[in-house]
Every structure is written in structure tokens, then in C-alpha cells.
Amino acid sequence: MKTLHRDRQTFRHSLVYGALTLAFSSVQAAELDEVGVLVTPESHISAGIGYLNADSRRFGAYNGLRDKGDIGLVDFSLVKRDEEGFWLWANGQRVGLPDQQFGFGAERQGDWRVSIEYDQTPRYTPYDLHTNLRGIGSNSQSYPATYTANQTRSTAGGIQLHTERETSRLGLSKILGPYELKVLFQNQEKDGNRPFGRGTPSFQEFLAEPIHSTTRQLDVSLDYTGDRLQLSGGYYGSWFYNRNAGSSLAVSSGASALSTFNLISLPPDNQAHRLQLSGAYRFTDKTRGTFKLAYGRITQDESYMDVGPTYRNESGRSSLGGRLNTTLAQLGLSSRPMAGLTLTGSYRYEERDDKTPVSQYIYGGTVAVPTALPGSSTTDGRNEHRSLKNHTLKLEAGYLLPRGYRLNAGFEQDIKERNADGVRVVGYRAEIDEQSYRLELRRAMAETLSGSVALVHGKRTGDAYRRLVKLDGVTDYGSNLLQPIYIGNRDRDKLKLSLDWTPLEALSLQLVAEKSKDDYGPGRSTPDIGMRKGEASLVSLDGAYALTDAWNLTAWVTRNDTRMNQADCSKRTAAGASATCDLSVWSAAVSNRSDSWGLGFRGKIRKTLEVGGDLSLAHDLSRYQLTGAGAANLPDISSQMHTLKLFAKYALNPSTTIKADYLVDKRRTNDWTWTNWTYSDGTWFDVRPSETVRFIAFTINYTFQ
């Protein structure tokens, strides 16, 4: 796997010192001609040094700034243009850091364009891992031969699992009269490790998934632009390659509890191809139509891993032979048939047709002597097709009423059709029909005040739930009588209010408030188990105030509250389709509330000195309240993040500025889901419930034409 080396530190420092020398040597340069500044694109180079006062886990999760110490900071943007419309540019952000970005390109305006981009994206787990696992980073991992199940917590030193993505892009475009050809190719290399595992309900063992993959994407399109007709046709392809040998993970362990899971499959190679055509046609000045057509194929045919003589593959297949055909057709129409009236409508059809061969992979008997599955089995041993058809219809009308009111009305219908083949033991229905109606009233009540209010009512229904029977086709499988949340019957009502007010020339306020309620109706069995109620609310207020021409203030506050109530039972009275839950019914009231606030200011103390700052606070609280015999509330989980950013920028001359930045980032959580968890092998994660880091930076920026 690729790693970030200490050589980058020396590289960054060299760039910093070189850029500083360049900038200071130009401080005394003559002032640029004012007209030239306006018509010539600006280039700039900035360099500086920063310091992080402590090691970080959460703050550095995506930027790679995890270790205490100094950090070189280099950015640049170089642009050159001639009088004939030829452009040449190069830019770089956070050069030498784990999340650096580069871009280079050239173009002749109205003719052609070429661009090359490169960027890195790290992702570190925010927890320290303590484990006795050996071979992390490879696809052959093991535990000590002497270890047995239910070990005490590992005393091994903490490590952080992480991944790194390196993405390169090549873009080309060429204009040929009314046509434009565009090509974009992207290659992404992803390396590293992330938490993984294997186990049973009584035994859980930690593993580190080795990641070493390549993803390539190609997007080619030819666009046509005419007076009335616009067309865009093209090809899109993607290819995923897992570079781990055999796309598998081999595990050896002293414990015998999981000896049957010693070889684990990793994501297999796959590819996708799609042809598409979209366009628009202006029938009249008041009527316009659009369409989109696409057909694609996704395949996965990597050979099955060799499981050796211990296990047998009785399916008769050497690979899954996975194939999924996708079809998309969409039509749209918009028109203004009369003054004040606007009509829009669209229909979208999507199909995902699973053509994967169906084979039997699970048998009865033993590995040595497989037999047919018994009639009491809850599976037929075969893989299931997962096909889906989706029909979406949208209609909307808007009419301008007297006194500045505008009334909008809309209707949307979404029908999903799923195949229901195979022996299933979970709640399932083949067709879902969801319809929603929207009514909105908008008005500009004055030059300084405008607002809108909208009501939405939605209803989701479907066909009868499939009868759950065992393999014999007769015996009912009388459990799992829940309504899955994504296909259950539901009535939804939603109210939305928005307001934009400018009471003073210097003050503006925006308010958005939403409230929605979901009712899932009676459950599928007598005690009404499954989802019952749900509700969500959002209130957001933003404001901006200009104290003077040089000083501005901003503030915002948001509250998001989501609640859900559901019920379940621990056992049923008897087997069979008519089974009902006994008195062991328990319910869960789950809620999440997120509050966030922010303040900001920008201003100039004098012409050459600009200052600013932002303070943001975010609090998140999740509650799990349980009722019923033997049920006890789970502890709350709360998290807070407070961030303060301050800066000051001083202009030495029209082309050179010096900037100082200061940041404080404080995070705290009591997430007990990891704190109290230990794997059966003794692996555990150190959550570090509290983290505070401070970062200070000084940079100099030189701008030139």
C-alpha cells in the first residue's frame, strides 16, 4: 500500500522557503496598470507555515492532519492568456499535504480544451485500534495459535486504520460548428485498511479488510446545439478491479469457533457500460419538451475463489455470471399556454432487469454427501433475482393570482414493481404505489418581504404481503410479521413555511420551517407490531447585517428533530400464518435532535487590514426509550463540536498580502456503542471521547498578472 513519507515534510519546507523568497523579492515591484488588472487574469502564489498543537483523530480524519507539529502550506494558481484567446493554467492546493490537489490545462476559447487533474483523499478511522491480529494490510491474517475465545482486552499499542485515494483525470473537448465532443477519463487508486470482521451471534472476531483496488471511468459525449433542438448522446463506462490476490481474505486462528470461515470473499471485479441520448426541443416560444433514453449493462463474472477440498461447490458454476440490464426512458413537457399560467409534466420509467443465472448453492446433508434440502427449510438454496421497475409521474401547475399571489399545485405518483421469486422469510410485497399532492401559495407581500407556505399529503400502499411459507410450499413461516419501513403502508403530511425579510437596507433575514408526520397504520398482526408513527421538524433562521460599508455580521441557528415509534415482540403464540404475538410486546421510541448555531464577522480596520472570524457550535443527541416487560432504556448518545476560526490579512502593497489564521476545534462524544465493546478475540477501539486541537498558520500571498 502507498504511504505518506516524511520526505514530504522536507519537500513542503523547500517550497515554503522558495515561495517566501520569491514573494518578498517582489514587494517593491511597480504598481500594475489599473486597466491591465481588470482585463488580465490574476495569478497567485501563497506559502506559509502552520502548527498543530496536539495529535488529532477526528479533526484529521479527512485532511490527514493528525500529528502534532509544524505543517508547510503552499497554494498556487498560474494563468496565462494571449490576445488570440489561448489560455494556459496550472493550480495546486495544499501542496505536499495528504489531501493535496493539482490541475493543469490549456484551451483556445471557442475551439478546444485539455485538462489534467490529480487529487488525494485520505480517510482515517477516528478511533485507535488495539488488537493482536497479525498481517494487517495483507490478505492473509492470523491470530496467535495459543489464543482461545473470549480473550481479555488486548494490551497491544494503538494503531489507526486508514485508506488513501489517488484520483487522476484527463479531460478533452473540441467544438466543431454546432457540435461539441467531450471526453473525460478518471482513474482512482484506493489503498489501505478498514474495520472488518467475521463471526456468529456467540463469537465475533475482528479483521482488517485489505483495500487495494482500481476504479476507472470513461465518459464520452457529443452535444448538438441548434435553434430549436439540443441533443446530447454518449457512452459511460466503469471498471472496478480488486488488486488483492483472488479477491479473498485468508484467516487462521487458534480458536476453533470460526474454523468454517477461514476464507472470506472480498469485493469482486465488475464493470458497467451505458449508452444514453438526451435532448430538448422548443416547439414554440412558450412550449418546450425534453427526453432522455439510456440502456446499460452491469456484469460481474470473476471466478469463485478456490475453497479447497474441505468444501465443495455443487452449483456447477465457476462464477456468479452476474448480469444486470438497465433501461431508462423519460419525457417532459413545460408550457405557458396563457398569461400567468405555467404547466409542467414528466414521466420517467426505469427498469433494473436481473439476468443473473439462478443456481443452487446450499444443499442438505454433509459436504461429502450433499442431499436435497428438507421441506422444513426456510430457503431453497438458490440465489434470488432482484429486479425492479419504477414508474414516476409528475404534474405541476402554477397560476399568478391578483395582488401578487402565486398558487402552485402538484401531483406525483411513484410505482415500484419488484420480483418476488424464491423462498423468502421476511415481509415482502411485489408492488408499491406512493402518491403525493402538493399545494403551495407564494407572495411578495412588499418589496422587503416575501414568503411561501406549502402543504403536502402523501399516501403509500401496496399489494398484499407475500405469504411466508417453507420449502414444502405448505407450512407457514409465522414469524417476521413486521412491515419493513421502506415498503410499509404510510400516510405522510408535511407543512413547509419560508420567509425572506429585509426590514432594513442593511439587514436581511431568512426563515425556513418544516413539519412532517408519518402514520404507518395498523400492523400486520393483532398487537400492531412494526413501525407506528414518525415525525420530523426543521427550523432554520439566517441573518446578515451590514454595520457599515466595511463591517458585516452573519448569524444562523438550526434545529432538526426526528422521532420514530415502533413495536415488536420477542415471540409468537404458535407457528402458522394466524400466529399472533404474546404479551412480550415491547416498543421503542427513538429520537435524534441536532442543534447548531453560528456567528461570523468580516471587516476592515483600515484600508490595508482585513479581519474576520466564524464561530460554529453543533450538538447532537440520540435517545432510545424502550417500554415493555424486561425492556430498559438504552443510554443516550450525545456529541458536540465547537469550532472557532479567526483570521487577519494585511496588504503590504497591491500585490502582496500577509495572512494569519487561528483555529480551535473541540469535539466530545459519549458514544457507548464502541466504548463498551470488546471482540471475542480481545480487540477493542479507544474512542477518545474528548479532543481539542489548536491550529495557527502564517502565509504570504503574491498576486501578479
Coordinates of C-alpha atoms in Angstrom, one line a residue, residues 46-610:
S46 CA 0.9 31.6 -1.4
A47 CA 3.2 29.9 1.1
G48 CA 3.5 29.7 4.8
I49 CA 3.8 27.5 7.8
G50 CA 1.3 26.2 10.3
Y51 CA 1.4 24.4 13.6
L52 CA -0.9 21.8 15.1
N53 CA -0.6 21.8 18.9
A54 CA -1.8 18.2 19.5
D55 CA -2.4 14.8 17.8
S56 CA -5.9 14.6 16.4
R57 CA -8.2 11.8 15.4
R58 CA -11.5 13.3 14.4
F59 CA -10.1 16.7 13.1
G60 CA -7.7 14.9 10.8
A61 CA -10.0 12.2 9.6
Y62 CA -10.3 13.6 6.1
N63 CA -7.4 16.0 5.8
G64 CA -4.6 13.9 7.2
L65 CA -3.5 16.5 9.8
R66 CA -3.2 14.1 12.7
D67 CA 0.2 14.6 14.2
K68 CA 1.4 17.4 16.4
G69 CA 4.0 19.6 14.8
D70 CA 4.6 22.1 12.0
I71 CA 3.0 22.0 8.6
G72 CA 4.1 23.6 5.3
L73 CA 1.3 25.4 3.4
V74 CA 1.6 26.0 -0.3
D75 CA -1.1 27.0 -2.8
F76 CA -0.7 28.4 -6.3
S77 CA -2.8 29.4 -9.3
L78 CA -0.9 30.4 -12.5
V79 CA -2.9 31.7 -15.5
K80 CA -1.6 33.0 -18.9
R81 CA -3.7 34.3 -21.8
D82 CA -2.8 35.9 -25.1
E83 CA -4.7 38.2 -27.3
E84 CA -5.9 35.4 -29.5
G85 CA -7.9 33.6 -26.8
F86 CA -5.3 31.0 -25.8
W87 CA -5.3 30.1 -22.1
L88 CA -2.7 28.1 -20.1
W89 CA -3.2 27.4 -16.4
A90 CA -1.8 25.4 -13.5
N91 CA -3.0 25.3 -9.9
G92 CA -2.3 23.5 -6.7
Q93 CA -3.9 23.4 -3.3
R94 CA -2.4 22.2 0.0
V95 CA 0.7 21.1 -1.9
G96 CA 2.6 18.3 -0.1
L97 CA -0.2 17.5 2.3
P98 CA -2.2 14.3 2.4
D99 CA -5.2 15.9 0.7
Q100 CA -3.2 17.9 -2.0
Q101 CA -4.8 18.8 -5.4
F102 CA -3.3 19.8 -8.7
G103 CA -4.7 20.9 -12.0
F104 CA -3.1 21.8 -15.4
G105 CA -4.8 22.8 -18.6
A106 CA -4.8 24.7 -21.9
E107 CA -7.6 25.9 -24.1
R108 CA -8.4 28.0 -27.1
Q109 CA -11.6 29.7 -26.4
G110 CA -14.4 28.6 -28.6
D111 CA -12.3 25.8 -30.1
W112 CA -10.7 23.2 -27.8
R113 CA -9.7 22.4 -24.2
V114 CA -7.4 20.0 -22.4
S115 CA -7.2 19.5 -18.7
I116 CA -5.3 17.2 -16.3
E117 CA -6.2 16.9 -12.6
Y118 CA -4.8 15.0 -9.6
D119 CA -6.0 14.8 -6.0
Q120 CA -5.5 12.7 -2.9
T121 CA -8.2 11.9 -0.3
P122 CA -7.3 10.3 3.0
R123 CA -9.8 8.7 5.4
Y124 CA -8.7 7.8 8.9
T125 CA -10.8 5.9 11.4
P126 CA -11.4 8.3 14.3
Y127 CA -10.6 5.5 16.8
D128 CA -7.3 3.9 18.0
L129 CA -7.3 0.1 17.4
H130 CA -5.9 -2.3 19.9
T131 CA -5.6 -5.8 18.5
N132 CA -3.4 -9.0 18.5
L133 CA -4.3 -9.5 14.8
R134 CA -1.3 -10.2 12.6
G135 CA -0.9 -9.4 8.9
I136 CA -2.9 -6.2 8.8
G137 CA -2.5 -4.8 5.3
S138 CA -2.3 -8.2 3.5
N139 CA -5.0 -10.7 2.5
S140 CA -3.5 -13.3 4.8
Q141 CA -4.2 -12.6 8.5
S142 CA -3.9 -14.6 11.7
Y143 CA -4.2 -14.7 15.4
P144 CA -1.7 -16.3 17.8
A145 CA -2.1 -20.1 17.8
T146 CA -2.5 -20.1 21.5
Y147 CA -5.4 -17.8 21.7
T148 CA -8.9 -19.0 22.5
A149 CA -12.3 -17.4 22.5
N150 CA -13.4 -14.6 24.9
Q151 CA -10.0 -13.0 25.4
T152 CA -9.4 -10.1 27.7
R153 CA -8.8 -6.7 26.1
S154 CA -5.6 -6.5 24.1
T155 CA -2.7 -4.6 25.5
A156 CA -1.1 -4.1 22.1
G157 CA -0.3 -0.5 21.1
G158 CA -3.0 1.6 19.4
I159 CA -3.0 2.0 15.6
Q160 CA -5.3 3.9 13.2
L161 CA -6.6 2.1 10.1
H162 CA -6.9 4.4 7.1
T163 CA -7.4 4.5 3.3
E164 CA -5.9 6.7 0.7
R165 CA -7.5 7.5 -2.7
E166 CA -5.4 9.0 -5.5
T167 CA -7.5 10.2 -8.4
S168 CA -6.3 11.3 -11.8
R169 CA -8.5 12.9 -14.5
L170 CA -7.9 13.7 -18.2
G171 CA -10.5 15.9 -19.9
L172 CA -10.7 16.8 -23.6
S173 CA -13.2 18.8 -25.6
K174 CA -13.4 20.1 -29.2
I175 CA -16.0 22.4 -30.8
L176 CA -17.0 21.5 -34.4
G177 CA -19.6 24.1 -35.5
P178 CA -22.8 23.3 -33.7
Y179 CA -21.3 20.1 -32.2
E180 CA -19.1 19.7 -29.2
L181 CA -17.2 16.5 -28.4
K182 CA -16.2 15.9 -24.7
V183 CA -14.1 13.1 -23.2
L184 CA -13.4 12.6 -19.5
F185 CA -11.3 9.7 -18.2
Q186 CA -10.8 9.1 -14.5
N187 CA -8.5 6.6 -12.7
Q188 CA -8.7 6.1 -9.0
E189 CA -6.3 4.0 -6.9
K190 CA -7.6 3.2 -3.4
D191 CA -5.3 1.6 -0.8
G192 CA -5.4 0.9 2.9
N193 CA -7.4 -1.0 5.5
R194 CA -10.7 -0.6 7.2
P195 CA -12.5 -2.4 10.1
F196 CA -13.9 -5.8 9.1
G197 CA -14.8 -9.0 10.9
R198 CA -16.3 -12.4 10.9
G199 CA -18.4 -14.2 13.5
T200 CA -21.6 -15.8 14.7
P201 CA -24.1 -14.4 17.3
S202 CA -22.0 -16.0 20.1
F203 CA -18.5 -15.3 18.7
Q204 CA -17.2 -12.2 17.0
E205 CA -13.7 -11.8 15.6
F206 CA -12.1 -8.6 14.3
L207 CA -10.4 -8.4 11.0
A208 CA -8.9 -5.6 8.9
E209 CA -10.2 -5.6 5.3
P210 CA -7.3 -5.0 2.9
I211 CA -8.1 -2.5 0.3
H212 CA -6.1 -2.4 -2.9
S213 CA -8.3 -1.5 -5.8
T214 CA -8.5 0.4 -9.1
T215 CA -11.7 2.1 -10.4
R216 CA -11.7 3.6 -13.9
Q217 CA -14.4 5.6 -15.5
L218 CA -14.8 6.9 -19.1
D219 CA -17.4 9.4 -20.1
V220 CA -17.7 10.4 -23.8
S221 CA -20.4 12.7 -25.2
L222 CA -21.3 14.5 -28.4
D223 CA -23.5 17.5 -28.0
Y224 CA -25.5 19.4 -30.6
T225 CA -27.0 22.9 -30.2
G226 CA -29.4 24.3 -32.7
D227 CA -32.0 27.0 -32.8
R228 CA -34.8 24.7 -31.6
L229 CA -33.2 21.3 -30.9
Q230 CA -30.5 20.4 -28.4
L231 CA -29.1 16.8 -28.3
S232 CA -26.5 15.1 -26.2
G233 CA -25.5 11.5 -26.8
G234 CA -22.7 9.4 -25.3
Y235 CA -21.2 6.5 -23.6
Y236 CA -20.3 5.9 -20.0
G237 CA -18.3 3.0 -18.7
S238 CA -16.8 2.0 -15.3
W239 CA -14.4 -0.8 -14.4
F240 CA -13.6 -2.0 -10.8
Y241 CA -10.5 -4.2 -10.2
N242 CA -9.7 -5.7 -6.8
R243 CA -5.9 -6.0 -6.7
N244 CA -5.9 -8.4 -3.8
A245 CA -5.0 -11.9 -4.9
G246 CA -8.1 -13.9 -5.6
S247 CA -10.3 -11.1 -4.2
S248 CA -10.2 -13.1 -0.9
L249 CA -9.0 -12.9 2.7
A250 CA -7.5 -16.0 4.3
V251 CA -7.7 -16.1 8.1
S252 CA -6.0 -18.6 10.5
S253 CA -6.9 -18.6 14.2
G254 CA -6.1 -20.6 17.3
A255 CA -9.8 -20.6 18.2
S256 CA -11.9 -23.3 16.6
A257 CA -15.2 -21.5 16.9
L258 CA -14.9 -20.0 13.4
S259 CA -12.9 -22.6 11.5
T260 CA -15.6 -22.7 8.9
F261 CA -15.0 -19.0 7.9
N262 CA -11.3 -19.2 7.2
L263 CA -11.6 -17.9 3.7
I264 CA -13.7 -14.8 3.1
S265 CA -14.6 -13.2 -0.3
L266 CA -13.7 -9.6 -0.9
P267 CA -15.5 -7.3 -3.4
P268 CA -15.1 -8.9 -6.9
D269 CA -14.2 -7.3 -10.2
N270 CA -17.1 -5.8 -12.1
Q271 CA -17.9 -3.4 -14.9
A272 CA -20.7 -1.3 -16.2
H273 CA -21.5 0.2 -19.7
R274 CA -24.2 2.6 -20.7
L275 CA -25.4 4.3 -23.9
Q276 CA -27.5 7.4 -23.5
L277 CA -29.2 10.1 -25.5
S278 CA -31.0 13.2 -24.1
G279 CA -32.4 16.3 -25.7
A280 CA -34.8 19.2 -25.7
Y281 CA -37.0 20.7 -28.4
R282 CA -38.6 24.2 -28.4
F283 CA -42.0 23.7 -30.1
T284 CA -42.9 27.4 -29.7
D285 CA -41.7 30.3 -27.6
K286 CA -44.0 29.0 -24.8
T287 CA -43.7 25.3 -25.1
R288 CA -40.6 23.1 -24.6
G289 CA -40.2 19.3 -24.5
T290 CA -37.4 17.2 -23.1
F291 CA -36.5 13.5 -23.3
K292 CA -33.8 11.1 -22.1
L293 CA -33.1 7.5 -23.1
A294 CA -30.4 5.2 -21.7
Y295 CA -29.6 1.5 -21.8
G296 CA -26.9 -0.2 -19.8
R297 CA -25.4 -3.5 -18.7
I298 CA -23.6 -4.3 -15.4
T299 CA -21.6 -7.5 -15.2
Q300 CA -19.7 -9.4 -12.5
D301 CA -18.1 -12.7 -13.7
E302 CA -14.9 -13.1 -11.6
S303 CA -14.2 -16.7 -10.9
Y304 CA -15.1 -18.1 -7.5
M305 CA -12.3 -18.5 -5.0
D306 CA -10.8 -21.9 -4.5
V307 CA -12.2 -23.3 -1.3
G308 CA -10.1 -26.4 -1.3
P309 CA -11.2 -30.0 -0.6
T310 CA -12.9 -29.1 2.7
Y311 CA -15.8 -27.5 0.9
R312 CA -17.5 -28.2 -2.4
N313 CA -19.2 -26.0 -5.0
E314 CA -22.2 -28.0 -6.1
S315 CA -23.7 -25.2 -8.2
G316 CA -22.0 -26.3 -11.4
R317 CA -20.8 -22.7 -12.0
S318 CA -17.2 -21.3 -11.8
S319 CA -18.5 -17.7 -11.3
L320 CA -21.7 -15.9 -10.5
G321 CA -22.1 -14.7 -14.1
G322 CA -23.9 -11.7 -12.7
R323 CA -25.7 -9.5 -15.2
L324 CA -28.0 -6.6 -14.7
N325 CA -29.6 -4.8 -17.7
T326 CA -30.8 -1.2 -17.0
T327 CA -33.3 0.8 -19.1
L328 CA -34.3 4.5 -18.7
A329 CA -36.9 6.5 -20.6
Q330 CA -38.0 9.9 -19.6
L331 CA -40.3 12.5 -21.3
G332 CA -41.0 16.0 -20.1
L333 CA -43.1 19.0 -21.2
S334 CA -43.4 22.6 -20.0
S335 CA -45.7 25.3 -21.3
R336 CA -47.1 28.7 -20.7
P337 CA -50.5 28.4 -22.6
M338 CA -51.8 31.8 -21.3
A339 CA -50.6 34.7 -19.2
G340 CA -49.9 33.8 -15.6
L341 CA -50.3 30.0 -16.1
T342 CA -47.4 27.6 -16.2
L343 CA -47.8 23.8 -16.8
T344 CA -45.1 21.2 -16.4
G345 CA -45.2 17.4 -16.5
S346 CA -42.9 14.4 -16.8
Y347 CA -42.9 10.7 -16.9
R348 CA -39.9 8.5 -16.0
Y349 CA -39.5 4.8 -16.5
E350 CA -36.6 2.9 -15.0
E351 CA -36.0 -0.9 -15.2
R352 CA -33.3 -3.0 -13.5
D353 CA -33.6 -6.4 -15.1
D354 CA -31.6 -9.0 -13.2
K355 CA -30.4 -11.6 -15.7
T356 CA -28.0 -13.4 -13.3
P357 CA -28.3 -17.2 -13.8
V358 CA -30.1 -18.9 -10.9
S359 CA -28.3 -21.9 -9.4
Q360 CA -28.5 -23.8 -6.2
Y361 CA -25.6 -23.1 -3.8
I362 CA -26.9 -24.6 -0.5
Y363 CA -27.7 -28.2 0.0
G364 CA -28.7 -30.5 2.8
G365 CA -26.7 -33.4 4.1
T366 CA -23.0 -33.1 4.5
V367 CA -20.2 -31.6 2.5
A368 CA -19.1 -35.0 1.4
V369 CA -22.6 -36.3 0.7
P370 CA -24.9 -33.3 -0.2
T371 CA -28.6 -34.0 -0.3
A372 CA -31.8 -32.2 -1.2
L373 CA -33.0 -29.6 1.3
P374 CA -35.8 -30.8 3.6
G375 CA -39.3 -29.4 3.2
S376 CA -38.9 -27.6 6.6
S377 CA -36.1 -25.5 5.2
T378 CA -36.6 -21.7 5.1
T379 CA -34.6 -21.4 1.9
D380 CA -34.4 -23.2 -1.4
G381 CA -30.6 -22.7 -1.5
R382 CA -30.7 -20.6 -4.7
N383 CA -29.6 -17.1 -5.3
E384 CA -32.5 -14.6 -5.8
H385 CA -33.2 -12.2 -8.7
R386 CA -33.5 -8.6 -7.6
S387 CA -35.3 -6.9 -10.5
L388 CA -37.1 -3.6 -10.2
K389 CA -39.3 -1.4 -12.3
N390 CA -40.0 2.2 -11.4
H391 CA -42.7 4.5 -12.9
T392 CA -42.7 8.1 -11.8
L393 CA -45.3 10.7 -13.0
K394 CA -45.0 14.4 -12.0
L395 CA -47.6 17.1 -12.8
E396 CA -47.5 20.7 -11.7
A397 CA -49.4 23.8 -12.5
G398 CA -48.7 27.4 -11.4
Y399 CA -51.1 30.4 -11.7
L400 CA -50.5 34.0 -11.0
L401 CA -53.3 35.4 -8.8
P402 CA -54.3 39.0 -8.1
R403 CA -52.4 41.1 -5.5
G404 CA -49.1 39.3 -6.1
Y405 CA -50.1 35.8 -5.1
R406 CA -49.0 32.7 -7.0
L407 CA -50.6 29.4 -6.5
N408 CA -48.8 26.1 -7.3
A409 CA -50.4 22.7 -7.3
G410 CA -48.6 19.4 -7.9
F411 CA -49.2 15.7 -8.1
E412 CA -46.6 12.9 -8.0
Q413 CA -47.0 9.2 -8.3
D414 CA -44.2 6.6 -7.8
I415 CA -44.9 2.9 -8.6
K416 CA -42.3 0.3 -7.8
E417 CA -42.6 -3.3 -9.0
R418 CA -40.2 -5.9 -7.6
N419 CA -39.9 -9.5 -8.4
A420 CA -40.9 -11.9 -5.6
D421 CA -39.3 -15.2 -6.7
G422 CA -37.8 -17.7 -4.3
V423 CA -38.4 -18.8 -0.8
R424 CA -38.4 -15.7 1.4
V425 CA -38.7 -15.4 5.2
V426 CA -39.1 -11.6 5.6
G427 CA -42.0 -9.3 5.0
Y428 CA -42.2 -8.7 1.2
R429 CA -44.7 -7.3 -1.3
A430 CA -44.2 -7.1 -5.1
E431 CA -45.8 -3.7 -5.8
I432 CA -45.7 -0.3 -4.0
D433 CA -47.8 2.7 -5.1
E434 CA -47.0 6.1 -3.5
Q435 CA -48.9 9.2 -4.4
S436 CA -48.4 12.8 -3.1
Y437 CA -50.3 16.0 -3.6
R438 CA -48.8 19.4 -3.0
L439 CA -50.3 22.9 -2.7
E440 CA -48.2 26.0 -2.4
L441 CA -49.0 29.7 -2.1
R442 CA -46.3 32.3 -2.6
R443 CA -46.4 36.0 -2.4
A444 CA -44.2 39.0 -2.4
M445 CA -46.0 41.0 0.3
A446 CA -43.8 44.0 -0.1
E447 CA -40.5 45.0 -1.7
T448 CA -38.9 43.8 1.5
L449 CA -41.0 40.8 2.4
S450 CA -41.8 37.6 0.5
G451 CA -42.8 34.2 1.6
S452 CA -44.5 30.9 0.8
V453 CA -46.5 28.1 2.6
A454 CA -46.8 24.6 1.2
L455 CA -48.9 21.6 2.2
V456 CA -48.0 18.0 1.1
H457 CA -50.1 14.9 1.6
G458 CA -48.7 11.5 0.6
K459 CA -50.1 8.0 0.8
R460 CA -48.2 4.8 0.2
T461 CA -50.0 1.5 -0.3
G462 CA -49.2 -1.8 -2.0
D463 CA -50.4 -5.3 -2.8
A464 CA -50.8 -8.0 -0.2
Y465 CA -47.7 -9.2 1.6
R466 CA -46.4 -12.4 0.2
R467 CA -47.3 -15.5 2.2
L468 CA -44.3 -16.7 4.0
V469 CA -44.0 -20.5 3.7
K470 CA -41.2 -23.0 4.0
L471 CA -39.7 -25.0 1.2
D472 CA -42.6 -27.5 1.1
G473 CA -44.9 -24.7 0.0
V474 CA -47.5 -25.6 2.6
T475 CA -46.1 -24.9 6.1
D476 CA -46.4 -21.3 7.1
Y477 CA -43.4 -19.5 8.4
G478 CA -45.3 -17.5 11.1
S479 CA -42.6 -15.0 12.1
N480 CA -41.3 -11.7 10.7
L481 CA -44.7 -10.1 10.6
L482 CA -43.2 -6.6 10.6
Q483 CA -43.8 -4.0 7.9
P484 CA -40.4 -3.0 6.5
I485 CA -40.2 0.7 6.7
Y486 CA -39.4 1.2 3.0
I487 CA -42.5 -0.8 1.8
G488 CA -45.0 -0.4 4.6
N489 CA -48.3 1.4 4.2
R490 CA -47.8 5.1 5.2
D491 CA -49.7 8.4 5.3
R492 CA -47.5 11.4 5.3
D493 CA -48.5 15.1 5.9
K494 CA -45.9 17.9 5.6
L495 CA -46.1 21.6 6.1
K496 CA -43.4 24.0 4.9
L497 CA -43.0 27.7 5.6
S498 CA -40.4 30.0 4.1
L499 CA -39.9 33.8 4.7
D500 CA -37.4 36.3 3.3
W501 CA -37.5 39.7 5.0
T502 CA -35.3 42.8 4.6
P503 CA -36.6 45.2 7.3
L504 CA -33.7 47.5 6.8
E505 CA -31.4 48.1 3.9
A506 CA -28.5 46.7 6.0
L507 CA -30.4 43.7 7.5
S508 CA -31.8 40.6 5.8
L509 CA -33.4 37.6 7.5
Q510 CA -34.4 34.2 6.1
L511 CA -36.6 31.7 7.9
V512 CA -37.4 28.1 6.9
A513 CA -39.7 25.8 9.0
E514 CA -40.9 22.3 8.1
K515 CA -43.0 19.8 10.0
S516 CA -43.9 16.3 8.8
K517 CA -45.8 13.4 10.4
D518 CA -46.0 9.8 9.3
D519 CA -48.7 7.3 10.2
Y520 CA -48.0 3.6 9.3
G521 CA -51.5 2.5 10.4
P522 CA -52.2 -0.9 11.8
G523 CA -49.6 -3.6 11.7
R524 CA -49.8 -7.0 10.1
S525 CA -50.7 -8.8 13.3
T526 CA -53.0 -8.3 16.2
P527 CA -50.7 -6.3 18.6
D528 CA -49.8 -3.8 15.9
I529 CA -46.1 -4.5 15.7
G530 CA -43.7 -2.7 13.4
M531 CA -43.5 1.0 12.6
R532 CA -46.3 3.0 14.1
K533 CA -45.5 6.7 14.0
G534 CA -42.8 9.0 12.8
E535 CA -42.3 12.8 12.7
A536 CA -39.7 15.3 11.8
S537 CA -39.3 19.0 12.2
L538 CA -36.8 21.6 11.0
V539 CA -36.4 25.3 11.9
S540 CA -33.6 27.4 10.3
L541 CA -33.0 31.1 10.7
D542 CA -30.3 33.0 8.9
G543 CA -29.4 36.7 9.2
A544 CA -26.9 39.2 7.8
Y545 CA -26.3 42.7 9.0
A546 CA -24.1 45.4 7.4
L547 CA -22.8 47.6 10.2
T548 CA -21.0 49.8 7.7
D549 CA -19.7 49.5 4.2
A550 CA -16.6 47.9 5.8
W551 CA -18.1 45.7 8.5
N552 CA -20.6 42.8 8.2
L553 CA -22.2 40.3 10.6
T554 CA -23.8 37.0 10.0
A555 CA -25.7 34.6 12.3
W556 CA -27.6 31.4 11.9
V557 CA -29.4 28.8 14.0
T558 CA -30.9 25.4 13.0
R559 CA -32.8 22.7 14.9
N560 CA -33.5 19.3 13.3
D561 CA -35.7 16.9 15.3
T562 CA -36.6 13.4 14.1
R563 CA -38.7 10.8 16.0
M564 CA -39.8 7.3 15.4
N565 CA -42.0 4.9 17.3
Q566 CA -42.2 1.2 16.6
A567 CA -43.2 -2.1 18.4
D568 CA -42.0 -5.7 18.3
C569 CA -42.5 -8.9 20.2
S570 CA -40.0 -11.4 21.4
K571 CA -42.0 -14.5 20.4
R572 CA -45.3 -15.6 18.9
T573 CA -48.1 -17.7 20.4
A574 CA -47.8 -20.5 17.9
A575 CA -46.5 -21.4 14.4
G576 CA -48.7 -20.7 11.4
A577 CA -50.0 -17.8 9.4
S578 CA -52.5 -16.9 12.1
A579 CA -49.9 -16.7 14.8
T580 CA -50.0 -13.6 16.9
C581 CA -47.6 -12.1 19.4
D582 CA -47.9 -13.0 23.1
L583 CA -47.7 -10.4 25.9
S584 CA -44.0 -10.0 25.4
V585 CA -44.5 -6.9 23.3
W586 CA -42.0 -4.1 23.7
S587 CA -41.9 -0.7 22.0
A588 CA -39.1 1.7 21.1
A589 CA -39.3 5.5 20.9
V590 CA -36.2 6.6 19.0
S591 CA -35.3 10.2 18.6
N592 CA -32.5 12.4 17.3
R593 CA -32.1 16.1 17.8
S594 CA -29.4 18.2 16.2
D595 CA -28.9 21.9 17.2
S596 CA -26.4 24.1 15.5
W597 CA -25.5 27.8 15.8
G598 CA -23.1 30.1 14.1
L599 CA -21.8 33.6 14.2
G600 CA -19.5 35.4 11.8
F601 CA -17.9 38.8 11.1
R602 CA -15.9 40.4 8.4
G603 CA -14.4 43.9 8.4
K604 CA -11.6 46.3 7.6
I605 CA -9.9 48.2 10.4
R606 CA -8.2 50.3 7.8
K607 CA -7.7 50.1 4.0
T608 CA -4.8 47.6 4.3
L609 CA -6.0 45.4 7.2
E610 CA -8.9 42.9 7.0

